[in-house]
Amino acid sequence: MAKVRTRFAPSPTGYLHVGGIRTALFAWLLARQGEGQFILRLEDTDKDREVEGSAEHLIQSLRSLGIDYDEGPDINGPFGPYRQSDRLGIYKEWAQKLIDAGRAYADPYTSEQVQQFREQAQAEKRPFLYRDQRPENPPAWDGTTPLRFKSDPKSYEWHDEVMGDLHSGPEVIDDFILIKSDGYPTYNFAHIVDDHLMEITHVIRGQEFLSSLPNYLNLYEALQIERPILATMPHIMNEQGNKKLSKRDGAKDVLDYEKDGYLPETLVSFIATLGWNDGTEQEIFTRDELIAKFSLDRVQHSGARFDQKRLLWMNGQFIRQLSLDDLWDRVVEFWPDVANGADHEYKHRVLALAQDRLKTLHDLPTLTSYFFAEPLPDWQMVDSNKQLSKLDRSRHIELLTAATKALESSDFRAESLQQTLNDLLEQTGEKPGILFSLIRFAITWAPFSPALPETMEVLGREHTLGRLQSAVDSAR
Ligand code: GLU
């Protein structure tokens, strides 16, 4: 079989959404499984929808996820240019082939005339089709009017690597526009020419193109080119699974996820498992595992749910697996301001402690600020805690005072601190959920923190005891 060549063909019309990245990722995985190649082609033929800067943004997003391409707008290859607006001459040539073969014609109608045809079809209760209005003697095409495909309506049966065996009837085939009156080709025409010339073996794209597929099959025939292997990705659904995922559901630009402290490896694993699995229960995949295991026939037909909680959980798992040095390099931008200028070695110890609790790198300030600056007591936190709110303030003070006393003689090593805390449980007769939570609040005043004995060890004797005292003072 020919070497696999896949492509990602985005239109530079905005940010790269999760669905787009999944398409790119799957195409990339397929190419990377063998000696294949992955191509980036910019489909910038709809000048009205183009958003300035989005091509660069797209490229940056792919790079940030490590989805590298072998040929593209900024990487020369044998089949360039890779930007459709630089290929207009090529589309003209292919359009001419169709004209010469009697399979394309200049569309002579004004939009008012088309509207009339439409209304007439409606009145006669039949679907409106351009091919019912083919002009008998179309003018020669001079590029000022759209060029339409002269279709050959028929039934098709074809195989889609994801959706399975599909079929369609002649009624869905129509004379669509090949080249618009502004001189740019339509997606419907340009992608077919380009996939052929760029020797693409697998076309992987979103479900929104499925209804046009019979038209594409018709055009492949008219151009006498062999069609590539087709794979259609189902939609990604919102959390409830009842609607297509949109920006309103909180799905962000991939670069924003990274700014918010998600690791690229999390995003890759998460997006790959939106609608794909390897047949086991495994949920987390490294890049190499994905390359080894991915296959189109295990992509589900139905929409996958975008589950934010799973993404967050997965990110925590990936953060935990990083070596401390690696994590250190990645959190540079995330430290709280109060950590500026703090001792290197101390920061390392804090990071080692926080690592297990970080869900995103963005949690770092919440989890660590109190290691670098005195927190302000906030009894509201205690009072809104389900367990602690059952005790009154005097009992809170009593417990913190007992803790101070017990800890005064500790050597402040995590192990002995644990012992002291356990003894304190017995002495006070409280449950860990009460006693330890209270002490934790009193020394961190943070919603969550690493394990208590380790936190105390790193904070040290002076700070720990000092904070317990401040807590008691502020409660009075
Ligand atoms: N330019 C199309 C889009 O951005 C690409 C579809 C395809 O992959 O063929 O939706």
PDB file of N, CA and C in Angstrom, residues 46-100:
ATOM      1  N   ASP A  46     -12.342  31.467   1.544  1.00  0.00           N
ATOM      2  CA  ASP A  46     -13.549  32.221   1.872  1.00  0.00           C
ATOM      3  C   ASP A  46     -13.112  33.524   2.539  1.00  0.00           C
ATOM      4  N   LYS A  47     -12.903  34.514   1.693  1.00  0.00           N
ATOM      5  CA  LYS A  47     -12.289  35.751   2.181  1.00  0.00           C
ATOM      6  C   LYS A  47     -13.200  36.501   3.169  1.00  0.00           C
ATOM      7  N   ASP A  48     -14.507  36.281   3.071  1.00  0.00           N
ATOM      8  CA  ASP A  48     -15.428  36.983   3.988  1.00  0.00           C
ATOM      9  C   ASP A  48     -15.313  36.457   5.408  1.00  0.00           C
ATOM     10  N   ARG A  49     -14.952  35.193   5.541  1.00  0.00           N
ATOM     11  CA  ARG A  49     -14.934  34.592   6.882  1.00  0.00           C
ATOM     12  C   ARG A  49     -13.545  34.593   7.512  1.00  0.00           C
ATOM     13  N   GLU A  50     -12.560  35.025   6.735  1.00  0.00           N
ATOM     14  CA  GLU A  50     -11.193  34.954   7.246  1.00  0.00           C
ATOM     15  C   GLU A  50     -10.980  35.888   8.442  1.00  0.00           C
ATOM     16  N   VAL A  51     -10.265  35.398   9.440  1.00  0.00           N
ATOM     17  CA  VAL A  51      -9.959  36.210  10.616  1.00  0.00           C
ATOM     18  C   VAL A  51      -8.449  36.428  10.658  1.00  0.00           C
ATOM     19  N   GLU A  52      -8.078  37.708  10.710  1.00  0.00           N
ATOM     20  CA  GLU A  52      -6.652  38.018  10.669  1.00  0.00           C
ATOM     21  C   GLU A  52      -5.911  37.404  11.842  1.00  0.00           C
ATOM     22  N   GLY A  53      -4.773  36.828  11.564  1.00  0.00           N
ATOM     23  CA  GLY A  53      -3.949  36.266  12.633  1.00  0.00           C
ATOM     24  C   GLY A  53      -4.307  34.828  12.974  1.00  0.00           C
ATOM     25  N   SER A  54      -5.428  34.326  12.428  1.00  0.00           N
ATOM     26  CA  SER A  54      -5.823  32.985  12.874  1.00  0.00           C
ATOM     27  C   SER A  54      -4.947  31.888  12.267  1.00  0.00           C
ATOM     28  N   ALA A  55      -4.347  32.138  11.109  1.00  0.00           N
ATOM     29  CA  ALA A  55      -3.449  31.118  10.546  1.00  0.00           C
ATOM     30  C   ALA A  55      -2.250  30.924  11.485  1.00  0.00           C
ATOM     31  N   GLU A  56      -1.688  32.017  11.947  1.00  0.00           N
ATOM     32  CA  GLU A  56      -0.541  31.938  12.864  1.00  0.00           C
ATOM     33  C   GLU A  56      -0.967  31.268  14.174  1.00  0.00           C
ATOM     34  N   HIS A  57      -2.148  31.629  14.610  1.00  0.00           N
ATOM     35  CA  HIS A  57      -2.673  31.087  15.861  1.00  0.00           C
ATOM     36  C   HIS A  57      -2.852  29.565  15.772  1.00  0.00           C
ATOM     37  N   LEU A  58      -3.359  29.152  14.635  1.00  0.00           N
ATOM     38  CA  LEU A  58      -3.558  27.725  14.357  1.00  0.00           C
ATOM     39  C   LEU A  58      -2.237  26.955  14.419  1.00  0.00           C
ATOM     40  N   ILE A  59      -1.256  27.534  13.754  1.00  0.00           N
ATOM     41  CA  ILE A  59       0.055  26.894  13.688  1.00  0.00           C
ATOM     42  C   ILE A  59       0.661  26.805  15.085  1.00  0.00           C
ATOM     43  N   GLN A  60       0.498  27.882  15.833  1.00  0.00           N
ATOM     44  CA  GLN A  60       1.017  27.907  17.201  1.00  0.00           C
ATOM     45  C   GLN A  60       0.326  26.841  18.066  1.00  0.00           C
ATOM     46  N   SER A  61      -0.981  26.689  17.857  1.00  0.00           N
ATOM     47  CA  SER A  61      -1.731  25.705  18.647  1.00  0.00           C
ATOM     48  C   SER A  61      -1.238  24.286  18.359  1.00  0.00           C
ATOM     49  N   LEU A  62      -1.036  23.986  17.079  1.00  0.00           N
ATOM     50  CA  LEU A  62      -0.554  22.647  16.718  1.00  0.00           C
ATOM     51  C   LEU A  62       0.828  22.413  17.329  1.00  0.00           C
ATOM     52  N   ARG A  63       1.680  23.424  17.205  1.00  0.00           N
ATOM     53  CA  ARG A  63       3.045  23.305  17.742  1.00  0.00           C
ATOM     54  C   ARG A  63       3.010  23.046  19.239  1.00  0.00           C
ATOM     55  N   SER A  64       2.132  23.777  19.929  1.00  0.00           N
ATOM     56  CA  SER A  64       2.117  23.671  21.383  1.00  0.00           C
ATOM     57  C   SER A  64       1.740  22.257  21.818  1.00  0.00           C
ATOM     58  N   LEU A  65       1.002  21.561  20.976  1.00  0.00           N
ATOM     59  CA  LEU A  65       0.606  20.193  21.324  1.00  0.00           C
ATOM     60  C   LEU A  65       1.580  19.159  20.762  1.00  0.00           C
ATOM     61  N   GLY A  66       2.574  19.627  20.058  1.00  0.00           N
ATOM     62  CA  GLY A  66       3.555  18.698  19.485  1.00  0.00           C
ATOM     63  C   GLY A  66       3.030  17.978  18.248  1.00  0.00           C
ATOM     64  N   ILE A  67       1.984  18.544  17.633  1.00  0.00           N
ATOM     65  CA  ILE A  67       1.473  17.954  16.385  1.00  0.00           C
ATOM     66  C   ILE A  67       2.273  18.590  15.244  1.00  0.00           C
ATOM     67  N   ASP A  68       3.346  17.946  14.881  1.00  0.00           N
ATOM     68  CA  ASP A  68       4.243  18.541  13.885  1.00  0.00           C
ATOM     69  C   ASP A  68       3.877  18.064  12.482  1.00  0.00           C
ATOM     70  N   TYR A  69       4.076  18.950  11.516  1.00  0.00           N
ATOM     71  CA  TYR A  69       3.734  18.570  10.145  1.00  0.00           C
ATOM     72  C   TYR A  69       4.977  18.581   9.273  1.00  0.00           C
ATOM     73  N   ASP A  70       4.923  17.730   8.240  1.00  0.00           N
ATOM     74  CA  ASP A  70       6.090  17.552   7.369  1.00  0.00           C
ATOM     75  C   ASP A  70       6.091  18.535   6.210  1.00  0.00           C
ATOM     76  N   GLU A  71       4.894  18.971   5.828  1.00  0.00           N
ATOM     77  CA  GLU A  71       4.775  19.938   4.750  1.00  0.00           C
ATOM     78  C   GLU A  71       3.687  20.919   5.174  1.00  0.00           C
ATOM     79  N   GLY A  72       3.842  22.172   4.801  1.00  0.00           N
ATOM     80  CA  GLY A  72       2.829  23.152   5.189  1.00  0.00           C
ATOM     81  C   GLY A  72       3.214  24.522   4.695  1.00  0.00           C
ATOM     82  N   PRO A  73       2.396  25.526   5.018  1.00  0.00           N
ATOM     83  CA  PRO A  73       2.638  26.872   4.504  1.00  0.00           C
ATOM     84  C   PRO A  73       4.040  27.381   4.832  1.00  0.00           C
ATOM     85  N   ASP A  74       4.580  26.962   5.966  1.00  0.00           N
ATOM     86  CA  ASP A  74       5.917  27.433   6.333  1.00  0.00           C
ATOM     87  C   ASP A  74       6.968  26.316   6.265  1.00  0.00           C
ATOM     88  N   ILE A  75       6.596  25.175   5.711  1.00  0.00           N
ATOM     89  CA  ILE A  75       7.573  24.089   5.526  1.00  0.00           C
ATOM     90  C   ILE A  75       7.420  23.568   4.100  1.00  0.00           C
ATOM     91  N   ASN A  76       8.346  23.938   3.267  1.00  0.00           N
ATOM     92  CA  ASN A  76       8.225  23.586   1.858  1.00  0.00           C
ATOM     93  C   ASN A  76       8.221  22.097   1.613  1.00  0.00           C
ATOM     94  N   GLY A  77       7.459  21.688   0.633  1.00  0.00           N
ATOM     95  CA  GLY A  77       7.423  20.275   0.274  1.00  0.00           C
ATOM     96  C   GLY A  77       7.202  20.159  -1.218  1.00  0.00           C
ATOM     97  N   PRO A  78       7.174  18.962  -1.730  1.00  0.00           N
ATOM     98  CA  PRO A  78       7.075  18.763  -3.180  1.00  0.00           C
ATOM     99  C   PRO A  78       5.708  19.099  -3.771  1.00  0.00           C
ATOM    100  N   PHE A  79       4.699  19.320  -2.912  1.00  0.00           N
ATOM    101  CA  PHE A  79       3.354  19.514  -3.455  1.00  0.00           C
ATOM    102  C   PHE A  79       2.787  20.903  -3.174  1.00  0.00           C
ATOM    103  N   GLY A  80       3.652  21.835  -2.847  1.00  0.00           N
ATOM    104  CA  GLY A  80       3.211  23.175  -2.489  1.00  0.00           C
ATOM    105  C   GLY A  80       2.680  23.939  -3.686  1.00  0.00           C
ATOM    106  N   PRO A  81       2.229  25.169  -3.492  1.00  0.00           N
ATOM    107  CA  PRO A  81       2.070  25.818  -2.180  1.00  0.00           C
ATOM    108  C   PRO A  81       0.963  25.172  -1.342  1.00  0.00           C
ATOM    109  N   TYR A  82       1.026  25.403  -0.037  1.00  0.00           N
ATOM    110  CA  TYR A  82       0.090  24.753   0.880  1.00  0.00           C
ATOM    111  C   TYR A  82      -0.968  25.722   1.428  1.00  0.00           C
ATOM    112  N   ARG A  83      -1.068  26.829   0.743  1.00  0.00           N
ATOM    113  CA  ARG A  83      -2.095  27.812   1.096  1.00  0.00           C
ATOM    114  C   ARG A  83      -2.964  27.938  -0.145  1.00  0.00           C
ATOM    115  N   GLN A  84      -4.261  27.687   0.004  1.00  0.00           N
ATOM    116  CA  GLN A  84      -5.094  27.605  -1.203  1.00  0.00           C
ATOM    117  C   GLN A  84      -5.129  28.896  -2.002  1.00  0.00           C
ATOM    118  N   SER A  85      -5.023  30.037  -1.313  1.00  0.00           N
ATOM    119  CA  SER A  85      -5.075  31.287  -2.079  1.00  0.00           C
ATOM    120  C   SER A  85      -3.860  31.435  -2.990  1.00  0.00           C
ATOM    121  N   ASP A  86      -2.818  30.634  -2.752  1.00  0.00           N
ATOM    122  CA  ASP A  86      -1.653  30.662  -3.647  1.00  0.00           C
ATOM    123  C   ASP A  86      -1.768  29.620  -4.760  1.00  0.00           C
ATOM    124  N   ARG A  87      -2.907  28.979  -4.868  1.00  0.00           N
ATOM    125  CA  ARG A  87      -3.055  27.879  -5.830  1.00  0.00           C
ATOM    126  C   ARG A  87      -4.166  28.156  -6.849  1.00  0.00           C
ATOM    127  N   LEU A  88      -4.559  29.431  -6.981  1.00  0.00           N
ATOM    128  CA  LEU A  88      -5.724  29.730  -7.811  1.00  0.00           C
ATOM    129  C   LEU A  88      -5.547  29.251  -9.257  1.00  0.00           C
ATOM    130  N   GLY A  89      -4.330  29.356  -9.763  1.00  0.00           N
ATOM    131  CA  GLY A  89      -4.059  28.919 -11.137  1.00  0.00           C
ATOM    132  C   GLY A  89      -4.335  27.434 -11.313  1.00  0.00           C
ATOM    133  N   ILE A  90      -3.995  26.672 -10.277  1.00  0.00           N
ATOM    134  CA  ILE A  90      -4.205  25.218 -10.328  1.00  0.00           C
ATOM    135  C   ILE A  90      -5.699  24.896 -10.430  1.00  0.00           C
ATOM    136  N   TYR A  91      -6.515  25.613  -9.645  1.00  0.00           N
ATOM    137  CA  TYR A  91      -7.957  25.327  -9.685  1.00  0.00           C
ATOM    138  C   TYR A  91      -8.550  25.704 -11.040  1.00  0.00           C
ATOM    139  N   LYS A  92      -8.037  26.797 -11.600  1.00  0.00           N
ATOM    140  CA  LYS A  92      -8.513  27.224 -12.940  1.00  0.00           C
ATOM    141  C   LYS A  92      -8.245  26.122 -13.960  1.00  0.00           C
ATOM    142  N   GLU A  93      -7.050  25.576 -13.880  1.00  0.00           N
ATOM    143  CA  GLU A  93      -6.660  24.509 -14.810  1.00  0.00           C
ATOM    144  C   GLU A  93      -7.612  23.319 -14.698  1.00  0.00           C
ATOM    145  N   TRP A  94      -7.886  22.933 -13.475  1.00  0.00           N
ATOM    146  CA  TRP A  94      -8.765  21.773 -13.263  1.00  0.00           C
ATOM    147  C   TRP A  94     -10.202  22.104 -13.638  1.00  0.00           C
ATOM    148  N   ALA A  95     -10.580  23.352 -13.458  1.00  0.00           N
ATOM    149  CA  ALA A  95     -11.926  23.768 -13.855  1.00  0.00           C
ATOM    150  C   ALA A  95     -12.028  23.668 -15.381  1.00  0.00           C
ATOM    151  N   GLN A  96     -10.960  24.064 -16.038  1.00  0.00           N
ATOM    152  CA  GLN A  96     -10.955  24.023 -17.502  1.00  0.00           C
ATOM    153  C   GLN A  96     -11.139  22.584 -17.997  1.00  0.00           C
ATOM    154  N   LYS A  97     -10.511  21.643 -17.292  1.00  0.00           N
ATOM    155  CA  LYS A  97     -10.676  20.234 -17.683  1.00  0.00           C
ATOM    156  C   LYS A  97     -12.152  19.859 -17.668  1.00  0.00           C
ATOM    157  N   LEU A  98     -12.843  20.320 -16.630  1.00  0.00           N
ATOM    158  CA  LEU A  98     -14.268  19.991 -16.517  1.00  0.00           C
ATOM    159  C   LEU A  98     -15.075  20.689 -17.615  1.00  0.00           C
ATOM    160  N   ILE A  99     -14.720  21.941 -17.880  1.00  0.00           N
ATOM    161  CA  ILE A  99     -15.423  22.669 -18.953  1.00  0.00           C
ATOM    162  C   ILE A  99     -15.229  21.929 -20.276  1.00  0.00           C
ATOM    163  N   ASP A 100     -13.978  21.564 -20.533  1.00  0.00           N
ATOM    164  CA  ASP A 100     -13.664  20.876 -21.794  1.00  0.00           C
ATOM    165  C   ASP A 100     -14.416  19.554 -21.924  1.00  0.00           C
TER     166      ASP A 100
END
